[in-house]
Coordinates of C-alpha atoms in Angstrom, one line a residue:
Chain A
X11 CA -133.6 4.2 155.1
X12 CA -132.8 3.1 151.5
X13 CA -128.6 3.4 149.8
X14 CA -128.3 5.7 147.4
X15 CA -128.0 3.5 144.0
X16 CA -124.5 2.1 143.4
X17 CA -122.9 3.9 140.8
X18 CA -122.5 7.4 139.0
X19 CA -126.2 8.9 139.4
X20 CA -127.4 9.8 135.7
X21 CA -127.3 13.0 136.7
X22 CA -123.8 12.7 137.6
X23 CA -123.2 10.7 134.3
X24 CA -124.2 12.7 131.6
X25 CA -119.9 14.3 131.6
X26 CA -118.8 17.0 132.6
X27 CA -120.7 19.8 131.4
X28 CA -124.0 18.7 131.7
X29 CA -124.8 22.1 133.4
X30 CA -127.5 23.8 136.2
X31 CA -128.7 26.7 135.4
X32 CA -128.9 28.4 138.3
X33 CA -131.6 30.9 137.1
X34 CA -129.5 34.7 137.6
X35 CA -128.7 34.9 134.0
X36 CA -125.2 36.8 134.6
X37 CA -123.9 34.0 136.9
X38 CA -125.2 31.3 134.4
X39 CA -122.8 33.7 131.5
X40 CA -120.2 34.3 134.1
X41 CA -120.1 29.6 134.7
X42 CA -120.4 29.4 131.0
X43 CA -123.8 28.9 131.4
X44 CA -124.2 27.0 135.1
X45 CA -122.8 25.3 138.0
X46 CA -121.0 21.5 136.5
X47 CA -123.7 19.6 137.4
X48 CA -123.4 17.6 140.6
X49 CA -121.3 20.0 142.3
X50 CA -121.4 21.0 145.5
X51 CA -120.5 25.1 146.5
X52 CA -119.8 27.2 148.9
X53 CA -121.5 30.2 148.7
X54 CA -119.6 32.6 151.2
X55 CA -119.7 36.2 152.7
X56 CA -120.7 38.2 155.4
X57 CA -123.9 38.9 156.8
X58 CA -126.8 40.2 154.4
X59 CA -124.2 39.9 151.1
X60 CA -127.2 37.6 149.5
X61 CA -126.4 34.8 150.3
X62 CA -130.2 32.9 150.8
X63 CA -131.7 35.4 148.6
X64 CA -128.8 33.8 146.1
X65 CA -129.8 30.3 147.2
X66 CA -133.8 30.9 147.4
X67 CA -133.3 32.1 143.6
X68 CA -131.4 28.7 142.7
X69 CA -133.4 26.4 144.1
X70 CA -137.6 28.0 142.7
X71 CA -135.7 28.4 138.9
X72 CA -135.2 24.2 139.4
X73 CA -137.9 23.8 141.0
X74 CA -140.3 25.4 138.3
X75 CA -137.7 23.5 136.1
X76 CA -138.6 20.2 137.0
X77 CA -136.1 19.5 139.4
X78 CA -136.9 18.0 142.5
X79 CA -135.3 21.2 145.0
X80 CA -134.7 20.7 148.8
X81 CA -133.5 23.8 151.1
X82 CA -131.8 22.5 154.8
X83 CA -132.5 25.4 156.9
X84 CA -129.8 25.3 160.3
X85 CA -131.1 29.1 161.1
X86 CA -133.6 30.0 159.8
X87 CA -138.0 28.8 160.0
X88 CA -139.0 27.7 157.5
X89 CA -142.0 30.1 157.3
X90 CA -139.8 32.9 157.0
X91 CA -137.9 31.0 154.5
X92 CA -141.8 31.1 152.7
X93 CA -141.9 34.4 153.4
X94 CA -139.3 35.5 151.6
X95 CA -139.6 33.5 149.0
X96 CA -142.7 35.3 147.7
X97 CA -140.7 38.5 147.6
X98 CA -139.7 36.5 143.9
X99 CA -142.2 37.9 141.4
X100 CA -142.4 34.1 140.2
X101 CA -142.9 32.3 143.3
X102 CA -145.4 29.7 142.5
X103 CA -147.2 28.6 145.9
X104 CA -148.0 25.6 144.1
X105 CA -144.3 24.2 144.1
X106 CA -144.6 23.0 148.7
X107 CA -147.6 21.2 147.9
X108 CA -146.3 19.1 144.8
X109 CA -143.1 18.6 146.7
X110 CA -141.1 19.7 143.6
X111 CA -139.6 22.5 146.6
X112 CA -139.0 21.1 150.1
X113 CA -137.8 22.8 153.3
X114 CA -136.4 20.9 156.1
X115 CA -135.7 22.9 159.7
X116 CA -132.6 21.2 161.1
X117 CA -132.9 22.4 164.0
X118 CA -136.9 20.1 164.5
X119 CA -134.4 17.1 163.0
X120 CA -131.7 17.4 165.9
X121 CA -135.0 17.2 168.2
X122 CA -136.7 14.4 166.7
X123 CA -133.0 12.5 166.8
X124 CA -132.0 13.3 170.4
X125 CA -129.0 15.0 168.8
X126 CA -128.7 18.1 172.0
X127 CA -125.8 18.0 172.7
X128 CA -123.3 21.5 172.2
X129 CA -121.0 19.5 170.3
X130 CA -121.9 16.4 168.4
X131 CA -119.8 13.0 168.5
X132 CA -119.5 11.2 165.7
X133 CA -122.3 8.8 166.5
X134 CA -123.7 11.5 166.8
X135 CA -122.7 13.0 163.0
X136 CA -123.0 9.5 161.3
X137 CA -127.0 9.7 162.6
X138 CA -127.4 13.1 161.1
X139 CA -125.6 11.8 157.9
X140 CA -127.5 9.5 157.7
X141 CA -130.3 11.3 157.4
X142 CA -129.5 13.9 155.3
X143 CA -129.3 10.2 153.1
X144 CA -132.3 9.0 153.8
X145 CA -134.1 12.9 153.3
X146 CA -132.4 12.9 149.9
X147 CA -133.6 9.6 148.6
X148 CA -137.5 10.0 149.5
X149 CA -137.0 14.0 148.6
X150 CA -135.0 12.8 145.1
X151 CA -133.7 15.9 145.2
X152 CA -131.3 17.3 142.4
X153 CA -130.4 20.6 144.2
X154 CA -130.0 21.2 147.4
X155 CA -129.1 23.7 149.5
X156 CA -127.6 24.2 153.5
X157 CA -128.2 27.7 155.3
X158 CA -126.0 27.7 157.0
X159 CA -122.9 25.4 156.9
X160 CA -121.2 27.4 158.9
X161 CA -124.1 27.3 161.6
X162 CA -123.7 22.9 161.4
X163 CA -119.8 23.3 161.6
X164 CA -120.5 24.6 164.7
X165 CA -121.5 21.7 166.3
X166 CA -118.7 19.8 164.9
X167 CA -116.2 21.4 165.7
X168 CA -113.1 20.1 165.9
X169 CA -111.3 19.9 162.6
X170 CA -110.2 17.1 162.0
X171 CA -114.1 16.1 162.4
X172 CA -115.4 18.9 160.5
X173 CA -113.0 17.6 157.0
X174 CA -114.9 14.4 157.8
X175 CA -118.3 15.3 157.7
X176 CA -117.4 17.5 154.2
X177 CA -116.1 14.4 152.3
X178 CA -119.2 12.3 153.9
X179 CA -121.5 15.0 152.9
X180 CA -120.2 15.1 149.0
X181 CA -120.0 11.6 148.4
X182 CA -123.8 11.1 149.6
X183 CA -124.7 14.3 147.5
X184 CA -123.1 13.8 144.5
X185 CA -124.0 10.5 145.2
X186 CA -127.8 11.3 144.4
X187 CA -126.2 13.0 141.4
X188 CA -127.2 17.0 144.1
X189 CA -125.8 20.3 142.4
X190 CA -125.4 21.4 146.1
X191 CA -125.0 25.0 147.5
X192 CA -123.6 25.4 150.8
X193 CA -124.1 28.3 153.1
X194 CA -120.8 29.6 154.6
X195 CA -121.2 33.0 156.3
X196 CA -118.3 34.4 157.7
X197 CA -116.7 37.8 158.5
X198 CA -115.8 40.3 156.6
X199 CA -111.9 40.2 156.6
X200 CA -110.9 38.6 153.5
X201 CA -108.7 35.2 152.5
X202 CA -110.9 33.1 154.2
X203 CA -114.1 31.3 153.1
X204 CA -114.7 29.3 156.1
X205 CA -115.2 28.2 160.0
X206 CA -112.7 26.5 159.4
X207 CA -111.0 26.8 155.8
X208 CA -111.4 23.6 155.5
X209 CA -114.3 23.0 153.8
X210 CA -113.3 25.9 150.5
X211 CA -110.7 22.6 149.8
X212 CA -113.4 20.3 149.9
X213 CA -116.1 21.8 147.6
X214 CA -116.0 22.4 144.0
X215 CA -116.8 26.0 143.8
X216 CA -116.7 28.9 145.3
X217 CA -119.0 32.0 145.1
X218 CA -117.5 35.5 147.6
X219 CA -120.5 37.2 148.4
X220 CA -119.3 40.8 150.2
X221 CA -119.5 44.8 149.8
X222 CA -117.6 47.1 147.8
X223 CA -117.4 50.3 149.2
X224 CA -116.5 53.6 147.1
X225 CA -116.6 56.8 148.3
X226 CA -119.1 56.0 151.8
X227 CA -121.5 53.4 149.2
X228 CA -121.4 50.4 150.3
X229 CA -121.9 48.2 146.6
X230 CA -123.1 44.0 146.5
X231 CA -120.9 42.6 145.4
X232 CA -119.9 38.6 143.7
X233 CA -117.2 36.9 142.0
X234 CA -116.7 33.2 141.4
X235 CA -114.0 32.0 143.4
X236 CA -113.5 28.8 141.9
X237 CA -115.5 25.8 139.9
X238 CA -114.0 23.1 138.9
X239 CA -114.8 21.5 135.9
X240 CA -115.6 25.5 134.1
X241 CA -113.7 28.1 132.2
X242 CA -115.3 31.3 134.3
X243 CA -114.1 34.8 134.6
X244 CA -113.2 36.5 138.1
X245 CA -113.6 39.7 138.1
X246 CA -115.8 41.3 141.2
X247 CA -120.1 42.1 139.4
X248 CA -122.3 44.0 141.4
X249 CA -125.4 42.5 142.6
X250 CA -128.7 44.2 143.3
X251 CA -131.5 41.7 144.4
X252 CA -134.4 42.5 143.0
X253 CA -138.0 41.1 142.7
X254 CA -137.2 38.7 139.3
X255 CA -133.4 38.4 141.3
X256 CA -130.8 38.8 141.6
X257 CA -129.1 40.9 138.3
X258 CA -125.1 41.1 138.0
X259 CA -123.6 44.6 136.3
X260 CA -119.7 44.5 135.9
X261 CA -117.8 46.3 138.9
X262 CA -116.6 49.2 137.6
X263 CA -113.0 49.9 138.3
X264 CA -112.1 53.6 137.8
X265 CA -108.7 54.9 138.1
X266 CA -108.0 53.5 141.0
X267 CA -109.3 50.2 141.6
X268 CA -112.3 49.5 144.2
X269 CA -111.8 50.5 148.2
X270 CA -112.5 47.2 149.6
Chain B
X5 CA -130.4 75.7 115.9
X6 CA -133.1 73.4 117.3
X7 CA -137.5 74.7 117.3
X8 CA -139.8 72.4 120.0
X9 CA -141.2 71.7 116.6
X10 CA -138.4 69.9 115.0
X11 CA -136.8 68.2 118.3
X12 CA -139.3 65.9 118.9
X13 CA -140.0 65.1 115.6
X14 CA -135.6 64.2 115.0
X15 CA -135.9 62.3 117.9
X16 CA -137.9 59.9 116.8
X17 CA -136.6 59.4 113.2
X18 CA -133.4 58.9 115.5
X19 CA -132.6 54.6 114.1
X20 CA -132.9 52.2 117.3
X21 CA -130.2 51.9 119.3
X22 CA -129.4 55.7 118.7
X23 CA -127.8 57.7 121.7
X24 CA -128.7 61.2 121.7
X25 CA -126.9 64.0 123.4
X26 CA -128.9 67.4 124.4
X27 CA -127.2 70.3 124.6
X28 CA -129.0 72.6 127.5
X29 CA -128.2 76.1 127.5
X30 CA -127.4 77.5 131.2
X31 CA -128.8 80.7 130.6
X32 CA -132.2 79.1 129.2
X33 CA -132.2 75.9 131.3
X34 CA -135.5 76.3 133.1
X35 CA -136.6 76.4 129.7
X36 CA -134.4 73.9 127.8
X37 CA -135.4 71.5 131.3
X38 CA -139.0 71.6 130.4
X39 CA -138.4 71.4 126.2
X40 CA -136.0 68.1 127.0
X41 CA -138.6 66.6 128.4
X42 CA -141.8 67.4 126.3
X43 CA -140.1 65.8 124.0
X44 CA -138.5 62.4 125.4
X45 CA -140.7 61.3 128.1
X46 CA -144.1 63.3 125.9
X47 CA -142.5 63.3 122.2
X48 CA -141.3 59.9 121.5
X49 CA -142.9 58.0 124.4
X50 CA -146.3 58.5 123.1
X51 CA -146.2 59.1 119.9
X52 CA -143.9 56.5 119.8
X53 CA -145.9 54.3 122.2
X54 CA -142.8 53.6 124.1
X55 CA -142.2 53.4 127.8
X56 CA -139.6 55.9 129.0
X57 CA -137.5 55.1 131.8
X58 CA -136.0 58.4 133.3
X59 CA -132.4 58.3 134.7
X60 CA -132.8 61.5 136.9
X61 CA -129.4 62.5 139.1
X62 CA -130.5 66.7 138.4
X63 CA -133.4 67.3 140.8
X64 CA -135.4 65.0 142.5
X65 CA -137.9 63.0 141.1
X66 CA -141.1 64.1 142.9
X67 CA -140.0 67.9 140.2
X68 CA -139.6 65.2 137.2
X69 CA -142.9 64.1 137.4
X70 CA -145.4 67.0 139.0
X71 CA -143.3 68.1 135.3
X72 CA -144.4 65.2 133.1
X73 CA -147.8 65.5 134.7
X74 CA -147.7 69.0 133.4
X75 CA -147.2 67.5 130.0
X76 CA -150.0 65.2 130.1
X77 CA -147.7 62.2 130.8
X78 CA -149.7 58.5 131.0
X79 CA -148.2 57.7 135.0
X80 CA -148.3 54.1 133.5
X81 CA -145.2 55.7 130.7
X82 CA -142.8 56.7 133.0
X83 CA -140.6 55.2 135.2
X84 CA -138.4 56.9 137.4
X85 CA -135.1 55.7 138.5
X86 CA -134.4 58.3 141.0
X87 CA -130.4 58.3 142.3
X88 CA -130.6 62.4 143.9
X89 CA -133.3 61.9 146.7
X90 CA -131.5 60.1 148.7
X91 CA -128.4 62.2 149.4
X92 CA -130.5 64.9 149.5
X93 CA -132.0 63.1 152.7
X94 CA -135.6 64.2 150.6
X95 CA -137.3 60.6 150.5
X96 CA -140.5 60.7 152.5
X97 CA -142.7 60.6 150.0
X98 CA -141.6 58.0 147.8
X99 CA -143.2 58.3 144.7
X100 CA -144.9 54.9 143.0
X101 CA -143.8 55.3 140.0
X102 CA -139.8 55.6 141.2
X103 CA -137.1 53.6 142.6
X104 CA -134.3 55.1 144.3
X105 CA -131.1 54.7 145.3
X106 CA -128.6 55.6 147.7
X107 CA -126.7 57.5 146.0
X108 CA -125.3 58.8 142.1
X109 CA -122.2 57.0 143.4
X110 CA -123.8 53.9 142.8
X111 CA -123.0 53.3 139.0
X112 CA -123.4 50.3 138.7
X113 CA -126.9 50.5 140.0
X114 CA -127.9 52.4 138.8
X115 CA -127.7 50.5 134.8
X116 CA -129.2 47.5 137.0
X117 CA -132.4 49.0 137.5
X118 CA -132.9 50.1 134.1
X119 CA -132.4 47.2 133.2
X120 CA -134.8 45.6 135.4
X121 CA -137.3 48.5 134.7
X122 CA -136.3 46.4 130.7
X123 CA -137.0 43.1 131.8
X124 CA -140.0 43.9 133.8
X125 CA -142.2 44.7 130.1
X126 CA -140.5 43.1 127.6
X127 CA -141.1 43.9 124.0
X128 CA -141.8 47.2 124.7
X129 CA -140.6 50.7 122.9
X130 CA -138.8 52.0 125.2
X131 CA -136.9 54.7 126.0
X132 CA -134.0 56.5 128.6
X133 CA -133.2 59.7 129.4
X134 CA -129.8 60.8 132.2
X135 CA -130.0 63.9 133.2
X136 CA -127.6 64.4 133.4
X137 CA -124.2 63.6 132.0
X138 CA -123.0 67.1 133.7
X139 CA -124.2 66.1 137.6
X140 CA -123.3 62.0 137.1
X141 CA -119.6 64.2 136.8
X142 CA -120.0 66.4 139.9
X143 CA -120.2 62.6 141.5
X144 CA -118.3 60.4 139.5
X145 CA -114.3 60.6 138.4
X146 CA -114.5 61.1 135.0
X147 CA -112.9 57.2 134.4
X148 CA -115.1 55.9 136.5
X149 CA -118.5 57.9 133.7
X150 CA -116.7 56.5 131.5
X151 CA -116.6 53.1 132.0
X152 CA -120.3 53.3 133.2
X153 CA -122.1 55.0 130.2
X154 CA -119.3 53.3 127.7
X155 CA -121.3 50.1 129.4
X156 CA -124.3 51.3 129.8
X157 CA -125.0 52.6 125.8
X158 CA -123.5 49.0 124.7
X159 CA -126.2 47.6 126.0
X160 CA -129.3 49.8 125.6
X161 CA -128.1 50.1 121.5
X162 CA -127.7 46.0 121.2
X163 CA -131.6 46.5 122.8
X164 CA -132.5 48.7 120.6
X165 CA -133.3 51.2 123.1
X166 CA -133.3 55.4 122.3
X167 CA -130.2 56.9 124.8
X168 CA -131.5 60.9 126.1
X169 CA -128.6 62.1 127.6
X170 CA -129.0 65.5 128.5
X171 CA -125.3 67.6 129.0
X172 CA -125.3 71.6 130.2
X173 CA -123.6 74.3 127.8
X174 CA -120.7 76.0 129.3
X175 CA -121.0 73.6 132.8
X176 CA -119.5 70.9 130.8
X177 CA -115.0 70.0 130.6
X178 CA -113.6 68.5 127.7
X179 CA -113.2 65.1 129.4
X180 CA -117.3 65.7 129.5
X181 CA -116.7 67.5 125.6
X182 CA -114.8 63.3 124.5
X183 CA -116.4 61.5 126.3
X184 CA -120.4 62.4 124.9
X185 CA -118.1 62.3 121.5
X186 CA -117.1 58.8 122.1
X187 CA -120.3 57.2 123.2
X188 CA -123.1 59.6 121.4
X189 CA -123.7 59.2 117.6
X190 CA -125.6 62.4 117.2
X191 CA -125.1 65.3 119.6
X192 CA -128.5 68.3 119.5
X193 CA -127.3 71.8 120.7
X194 CA -130.6 73.8 122.2
X195 CA -129.9 76.9 121.2
X196 CA -131.8 80.5 121.8
X197 CA -135.1 81.0 120.3
X198 CA -135.6 77.3 121.2
X199 CA -140.2 78.2 123.0
X200 CA -140.3 75.9 126.0
X201 CA -143.8 73.8 125.4

């Protein structure tokens, strides 16, 4: 496995305001053009809030624009993800064959590396990260999604090890010039965006997906909690999943504000 | 007073991006309802080569579609955002040209379905019909409705889309009247003497 080249990657050396368009027009507008390139962003939310869909759109948009994109799937088999991507009108099968879009089943990687302990030991974490580093070198990916960080963190368990893992992961991704979405599964209660709470302190940004109630109806909502390197709105937006991608509208507050 | 023949003509003459309130007389609701659909979906839609997006909160899409068929509206020219069938538990035979929302309280999603349909056909002329302000007001507090119509109509105006809001006279409230006065460019009152098409 070849180590990453020393020094900042060209993609990150172009300045902090260079943007990585998510492909979701309204989100790009909120972020004044997109995610600052080279950032590592947590996409947090409870089940069914659209985390994977948003992440897939981000990758497909990148691949369409000629940026190599890598999906590291811990929870769902790659074949199922491909099926999900077909629901997007802009999905093209050839993106998979040409290496512009690569899907990796992480459980298969665990198996090949012999990482079969329920809790990963420090040496196993190092092996896993080195393998990830090699994937990035080989794939020359500029966009990465890890779905989900939570499932991975369950195998690390100890808070200090998660912190070390996150720091090293962040270093590797930055060295490769990747703009990365780390999917984080959280409960519906507010106030925390990851399994241990240390993850959100290390990442550059947090996108929160959730549900808002209005008189018994449930609206999918998105909020940018933090994004280093760009001013942004912290307002909630209602999300609609459509075959042309995610669409966002302001969340109307009415007289008393939304029920949460 | 507006006659059938000049309603379509008046709507066709409206500048792009206009918002018009059509006030229906509750005493002649059925006639006026038919007249409104005829003038918007058929007259404006077909004669200006525009696609119609019909937001139906009053009646299920099945009824709107059957009226449109009676008026010989080609199916490809009409898309219906149906916000009422679900809560009426009348969702057994979905129409291919309709999109269904769970409830008329999901105002943001109504806006986004319209947005989706507009984006599906870029470069195409569109007319959006909201049926109706009164029905929306049954399910939503006034301030929420104000926000929705204000933002929706501004978006549609920016896209040069003609928007027609149906409102039932006498069923209205000062709050709705005030709201309509704020958001529309013109109000057309369908008075007596209007014959159905």
